[in-house]
Amino acid sequence: DTGATASIRLTAVGATAIAILAGAYAYYHQQELQVRARTQAEIDEVSRLKLTGLVQWRTERLGDGAVIQQNPYVIDTVAQLISGQATVTATRAFRQWLAAYRTYQQYDRALVIKASGEAIMFDDSSATISPVLIGAAAEAIRANTVTLQDFYQDRAVGAPRLALVVAVPGPGGRPSQAALILRIDPDAFLHPLIEIWQGRSHSAETELLRRGPTGVQFLNALRFDAGRALQPQPTDPNGTAIFARAARGETGPIEGADYRGVDAIAFIR
């Protein structure tokens, strides 16, 4: 009887221990699911707000270009500069206008160039023009349009830049012969907009990616690898890393390895 009682007690204790462990595991698993759900919801909301901010920023820049393109003062003065009829006073006044517009609208350089790449006006003393901007200006002039040049590495400053490129029409609606370029330093506003994370986190970050034929480029400085920005990042077409899945065009909530190989939760838009 004593042995049977001991066996019953051991069985009861064993069953109780198993029940406690099972309950603890269920509780832990439920907590894990709740934390993941909260994290995913936060990432979803942050990504939505970041994307809204980026779209608004881009719309404002293109709006600047549309206003400039219809400005009679700009149209007439550029035509005079191209024909060589601009007086010293008019040239000086236009350079001052460019400098003031650049400063107050938070651009970091302003210039006017022909489709050939020849510069006819600078707001500074530098004569260096990125080949990327020359190509963008030629294209804008051909299409008589306003474009936003995407991220490129500007050799003149050794850092990433963007640019607003405005084809300036001739007087009376004649075809464009020159483009006004307003260069943009992304560190002034765009990068902070992308990188600042509301709330406390030791690992959270926002990554702006550009898809290419063989992989992606990170367009902003990464939290744990700032030097990777604008460097080509080859991707495995069948890879499970977050940036590889972004390169394939996947969107929405996902889990996978980040650029460091660390498991992470992400939302791709």
Short mmCIF file of C-alpha atoms in Angstrom, two decimals:
data_model
loop_
_atom_site.label_atom_id
_atom_site.label_comp_id
_atom_site.label_asym_id
_atom_site.label_seq_id
_atom_site.Cartn_x
_atom_site.Cartn_y
_atom_site.Cartn_z
CA ASP A 1 0.00 0.00 0.00
CA THR A 2 2.79 2.38 0.89
CA GLY A 3 4.46 1.81 -2.46
CA ALA A 4 1.22 2.31 -4.31
CA THR A 5 0.57 5.54 -2.42
CA ALA A 6 4.06 6.80 -3.19
CA SER A 7 3.58 5.94 -6.83
CA ILE A 8 0.27 7.81 -6.90
CA ARG A 9 1.91 10.81 -5.22
CA LEU A 10 4.84 10.77 -7.66
CA THR A 11 2.44 10.51 -10.55
CA ALA A 12 0.41 13.36 -9.16
CA VAL A 13 3.51 15.48 -8.62
CA GLY A 14 4.75 14.62 -12.10
CA ALA A 15 1.40 15.48 -13.64
CA THR A 16 1.32 18.74 -11.69
CA ALA A 17 4.84 19.65 -12.87
CA ILE A 18 3.93 18.90 -16.47
CA ALA A 19 0.77 20.98 -16.12
CA ILE A 20 2.80 23.89 -14.70
CA LEU A 21 5.38 23.67 -17.49
CA ALA A 22 2.65 23.43 -20.11
CA GLY A 23 0.89 26.43 -18.60
CA ALA A 24 4.16 28.39 -18.46
CA TYR A 25 4.93 27.57 -22.07
CA ALA A 26 1.43 28.54 -23.18
CA TYR A 27 1.71 31.82 -21.25
CA TYR A 28 5.17 32.53 -22.73
CA HIS A 29 3.96 31.69 -26.22
CA GLN A 30 0.95 33.96 -25.81
CA GLN A 31 3.18 36.78 -24.56
CA GLU A 32 5.53 36.26 -27.51
CA LEU A 33 2.64 36.47 -29.94
CA GLN A 34 1.40 39.67 -28.32
CA VAL A 35 4.86 41.28 -28.44
CA ARG A 36 5.25 40.32 -32.09
CA ALA A 37 1.82 41.68 -32.92
CA ARG A 38 2.57 44.99 -31.15
CA THR A 39 5.96 45.26 -32.87
CA GLN A 40 4.49 44.53 -36.27
CA ALA A 41 1.71 47.07 -35.73
CA GLU A 42 4.28 49.70 -34.75
CA ILE A 43 6.45 48.98 -37.79
CA ASP A 44 3.40 49.07 -40.03
CA GLU A 45 2.36 52.49 -38.73
CA VAL A 46 5.89 53.93 -38.84
CA SER A 47 6.39 52.74 -42.43
CA ARG A 48 3.07 54.28 -43.43
CA LEU A 49 3.98 57.63 -41.88
CA LYS A 50 7.46 57.58 -43.45
CA LEU A 51 6.05 56.85 -46.88
CA THR A 52 3.48 59.63 -46.51
CA GLY A 53 6.25 62.04 -45.56
CA LEU A 54 8.39 61.00 -48.53
CA VAL A 55 5.52 61.44 -50.98
CA GLN A 56 4.72 64.87 -49.53
CA TRP A 57 8.38 65.94 -49.72
CA ARG A 58 8.60 64.84 -53.35
CA THR A 59 5.36 66.61 -54.23
CA GLU A 60 6.64 69.85 -52.68
CA ARG A 61 9.90 69.69 -54.65
CA LEU A 62 8.08 69.13 -57.95
CA GLY A 63 5.77 72.00 -56.98
CA ASP A 64 8.81 74.25 -56.63
CA GLY A 65 9.85 73.24 -60.13
CA ALA A 66 6.42 73.91 -61.62
CA VAL A 67 6.38 77.43 -60.15
CA ILE A 68 9.88 78.17 -61.47
CA GLN A 69 9.01 76.85 -64.93
CA GLN A 70 6.15 79.34 -65.20
CA ASN A 71 8.04 82.30 -63.74
CA PRO A 72 8.31 85.06 -66.42
CA TYR A 73 11.40 86.52 -64.73
CA VAL A 74 13.25 83.22 -64.95
CA ILE A 75 12.10 82.57 -68.53
CA ASP A 76 13.16 86.02 -69.81
CA THR A 77 16.47 86.15 -67.94
CA VAL A 78 17.55 82.67 -69.02
CA ALA A 79 16.72 83.57 -72.63
CA GLN A 80 18.92 86.68 -72.33
CA LEU A 81 21.75 84.61 -70.83
CA ILE A 82 21.55 82.09 -73.67
CA SER A 83 21.57 84.81 -76.36
CA GLY A 84 24.34 86.76 -74.65
CA GLN A 85 22.11 89.82 -74.27
CA ALA A 86 21.95 89.83 -70.46
CA THR A 87 23.51 92.94 -68.94
CA VAL A 88 25.97 92.79 -66.08
CA THR A 89 23.30 94.16 -63.77
CA ALA A 90 20.71 91.61 -64.90
CA THR A 91 23.20 88.77 -64.54
CA ARG A 92 24.16 89.85 -61.05
CA ALA A 93 20.52 90.23 -60.01
CA PHE A 94 19.63 86.77 -61.31
CA ARG A 95 22.58 85.20 -59.51
CA GLN A 96 21.42 86.85 -56.29
CA TRP A 97 17.88 85.59 -56.89
CA LEU A 98 19.18 82.05 -57.40
CA ALA A 99 21.24 82.21 -54.21
CA ALA A 100 18.30 83.53 -52.20
CA TYR A 101 15.89 80.93 -53.59
CA ARG A 102 18.37 78.14 -52.92
CA THR A 103 18.88 79.26 -49.33
CA TYR A 104 15.26 79.83 -48.34
CA GLN A 105 13.97 76.69 -50.07
CA GLN A 106 16.78 74.60 -48.53
CA TYR A 107 18.64 73.56 -51.68
CA ASP A 108 22.43 73.39 -51.51
CA ARG A 109 23.40 74.59 -55.00
CA ALA A 110 21.77 76.27 -58.00
CA LEU A 111 22.91 76.47 -61.61
CA VAL A 112 21.62 76.87 -65.15
CA ILE A 113 23.03 74.73 -67.97
CA LYS A 114 22.34 74.13 -71.65
CA ALA A 115 21.50 70.70 -73.07
CA SER A 116 25.15 70.42 -74.14
CA GLY A 117 26.22 70.64 -70.50
CA GLU A 118 27.62 74.14 -70.82
CA ALA A 119 26.96 76.18 -67.70
CA ILE A 120 25.59 79.67 -68.16
CA MET A 121 24.97 80.52 -64.50
CA PHE A 122 26.24 79.40 -61.08
CA ASP A 123 25.29 80.69 -57.67
CA ASP A 124 28.77 79.76 -56.39
CA SER A 125 32.35 79.71 -57.65
CA SER A 126 32.51 75.99 -58.46
CA ALA A 127 32.63 74.99 -62.13
CA THR A 128 32.26 71.24 -61.50
CA ILE A 129 29.03 69.67 -62.74
CA SER A 130 28.20 66.02 -62.19
CA PRO A 131 27.69 64.03 -65.41
CA VAL A 132 24.50 62.74 -63.81
CA LEU A 133 23.11 66.27 -63.71
CA ILE A 134 24.19 67.00 -67.27
CA GLY A 135 22.31 63.92 -68.45
CA ALA A 136 19.25 64.78 -66.35
CA ALA A 137 19.23 68.34 -67.69
CA ALA A 138 19.44 67.17 -71.30
CA GLU A 139 16.52 64.80 -70.78
CA ALA A 140 14.38 67.44 -69.05
CA ILE A 141 15.08 69.93 -71.85
CA ARG A 142 14.08 67.40 -74.51
CA ALA A 143 10.83 66.66 -72.69
CA ASN A 144 10.30 70.27 -71.55
CA THR A 145 9.45 69.01 -68.08
CA VAL A 146 10.31 69.09 -64.39
CA THR A 147 12.05 66.04 -62.94
CA LEU A 148 13.49 64.98 -59.62
CA GLN A 149 16.90 63.37 -60.07
CA ASP A 150 17.11 60.37 -57.77
CA PHE A 151 20.01 59.72 -55.37
CA TYR A 152 23.44 59.84 -57.02
CA GLN A 153 27.03 60.17 -55.79
CA ASP A 154 28.15 63.74 -56.45
CA ARG A 155 31.90 63.81 -57.04
CA ALA A 156 32.13 67.52 -56.34
CA VAL A 157 31.19 67.01 -52.68
CA GLY A 158 31.92 63.28 -52.33
CA ALA A 159 28.48 62.57 -50.92
CA PRO A 160 24.98 61.55 -52.03
CA ARG A 161 22.79 64.22 -53.55
CA LEU A 162 19.47 64.59 -55.35
CA ALA A 163 18.41 67.42 -57.66
CA LEU A 164 15.36 69.23 -58.92
CA VAL A 165 15.79 69.71 -62.67
CA VAL A 166 13.57 72.34 -64.34
CA ALA A 167 13.46 72.77 -68.10
CA VAL A 168 13.10 76.52 -68.67
CA PRO A 169 10.90 77.24 -71.71
CA GLY A 170 11.73 79.98 -74.17
CA PRO A 171 9.71 83.20 -74.23
CA GLY A 172 6.29 82.82 -75.82
CA GLY A 173 6.21 79.09 -75.15
CA ARG A 174 9.16 78.29 -77.41
CA PRO A 175 11.06 75.03 -76.77
CA SER A 176 13.42 74.83 -73.80
CA GLN A 177 17.12 75.45 -74.38
CA ALA A 178 18.34 75.30 -70.80
CA ALA A 179 17.57 73.78 -67.42
CA LEU A 180 17.71 75.27 -63.95
CA ILE A 181 19.10 72.75 -61.47
CA LEU A 182 18.61 72.93 -57.70
CA ARG A 183 20.79 70.38 -55.94
CA ILE A 184 19.50 68.76 -52.74
CA ASP A 185 21.54 67.65 -49.74
CA PRO A 186 19.56 64.72 -48.26
CA ASP A 187 21.17 65.24 -44.85
CA ALA A 188 19.34 68.55 -44.49
CA PHE A 189 15.85 67.04 -44.29
CA LEU A 190 15.29 63.82 -46.22
CA HIS A 191 17.66 61.54 -44.32
CA PRO A 192 16.42 62.69 -40.88
CA LEU A 193 12.85 62.15 -42.09
CA ILE A 194 13.74 58.58 -43.04
CA GLU A 195 16.05 57.67 -40.17
CA ILE A 196 14.52 59.20 -37.02
CA TRP A 197 12.54 56.57 -35.12
CA GLN A 198 9.84 57.61 -32.68
CA GLY A 199 10.09 55.69 -29.43
CA ARG A 200 12.84 53.63 -27.84
CA SER A 201 14.54 50.85 -29.74
CA HIS A 202 18.09 49.51 -29.89
CA SER A 203 17.70 48.08 -33.38
CA ALA A 204 14.76 49.67 -35.23
CA GLU A 205 15.52 51.60 -38.42
CA THR A 206 13.98 52.63 -41.71
CA GLU A 207 15.74 51.64 -44.92
CA LEU A 208 15.12 53.30 -48.28
CA LEU A 209 15.92 50.86 -51.10
CA ARG A 210 16.31 51.22 -54.84
CA ARG A 211 15.73 48.08 -56.85
CA GLY A 212 18.06 47.25 -59.72
CA PRO A 213 18.45 44.41 -62.22
CA THR A 214 20.82 42.43 -59.97
CA GLY A 215 19.97 43.61 -56.49
CA VAL A 216 19.32 46.71 -54.43
CA GLN A 217 20.98 49.86 -53.18
CA PHE A 218 20.44 51.28 -49.71
CA LEU A 219 19.85 54.99 -50.25
CA ASN A 220 20.24 56.16 -46.66
CA ALA A 221 22.87 55.53 -44.01
CA LEU A 222 22.16 52.29 -42.17
CA ARG A 223 22.13 52.22 -38.40
CA PHE A 224 24.78 49.51 -38.16
CA ASP A 225 26.63 50.04 -41.46
CA ALA A 226 26.57 53.69 -42.54
CA GLY A 227 29.13 53.15 -45.30
CA ARG A 228 26.88 50.83 -47.30
CA ALA A 229 24.70 53.65 -48.68
CA LEU A 230 24.58 53.74 -52.51
CA GLN A 231 26.78 50.64 -52.73
CA PRO A 232 25.39 47.89 -55.01
CA GLN A 233 24.04 45.02 -52.91
CA PRO A 234 23.78 41.80 -54.97
CA THR A 235 20.87 39.63 -53.92
CA ASP A 236 19.99 35.97 -54.26
CA PRO A 237 16.88 35.79 -56.48
CA ASN A 238 15.56 33.08 -54.16
CA GLY A 239 16.98 34.50 -50.94
CA THR A 240 14.96 34.95 -47.76
CA ALA A 241 16.78 38.05 -46.50
CA ILE A 242 14.52 41.07 -46.12
CA PHE A 243 16.29 43.17 -48.77
CA ALA A 244 16.29 40.20 -51.19
CA ARG A 245 12.54 39.88 -50.81
CA ALA A 246 12.17 43.64 -51.28
CA ALA A 247 14.19 43.33 -54.51
CA ARG A 248 11.67 40.78 -55.75
CA GLY A 249 8.88 43.28 -55.16
CA GLU A 250 7.35 41.71 -52.06
CA THR A 251 5.36 44.03 -49.82
CA GLY A 252 3.66 43.86 -46.45
CA PRO A 253 4.74 42.34 -43.11
CA ILE A 254 7.58 39.81 -43.30
CA GLU A 255 10.20 38.15 -41.12
CA GLY A 256 13.72 37.35 -42.25
CA ALA A 257 17.40 38.24 -41.90
CA ASP A 258 18.40 41.89 -42.14
CA TYR A 259 21.55 43.16 -43.90
CA ARG A 260 23.62 41.94 -40.92
CA GLY A 261 22.16 38.45 -41.07
CA VAL A 262 20.17 39.06 -37.87
CA ASP A 263 16.58 37.83 -37.69
CA ALA A 264 14.17 40.77 -37.82
CA ILE A 265 10.56 41.78 -38.33
CA ALA A 266 9.90 44.21 -41.17
CA PHE A 267 7.20 45.88 -43.22
CA ILE A 268 7.94 46.60 -46.89
CA ARG A 269 6.13 49.35 -48.80
#
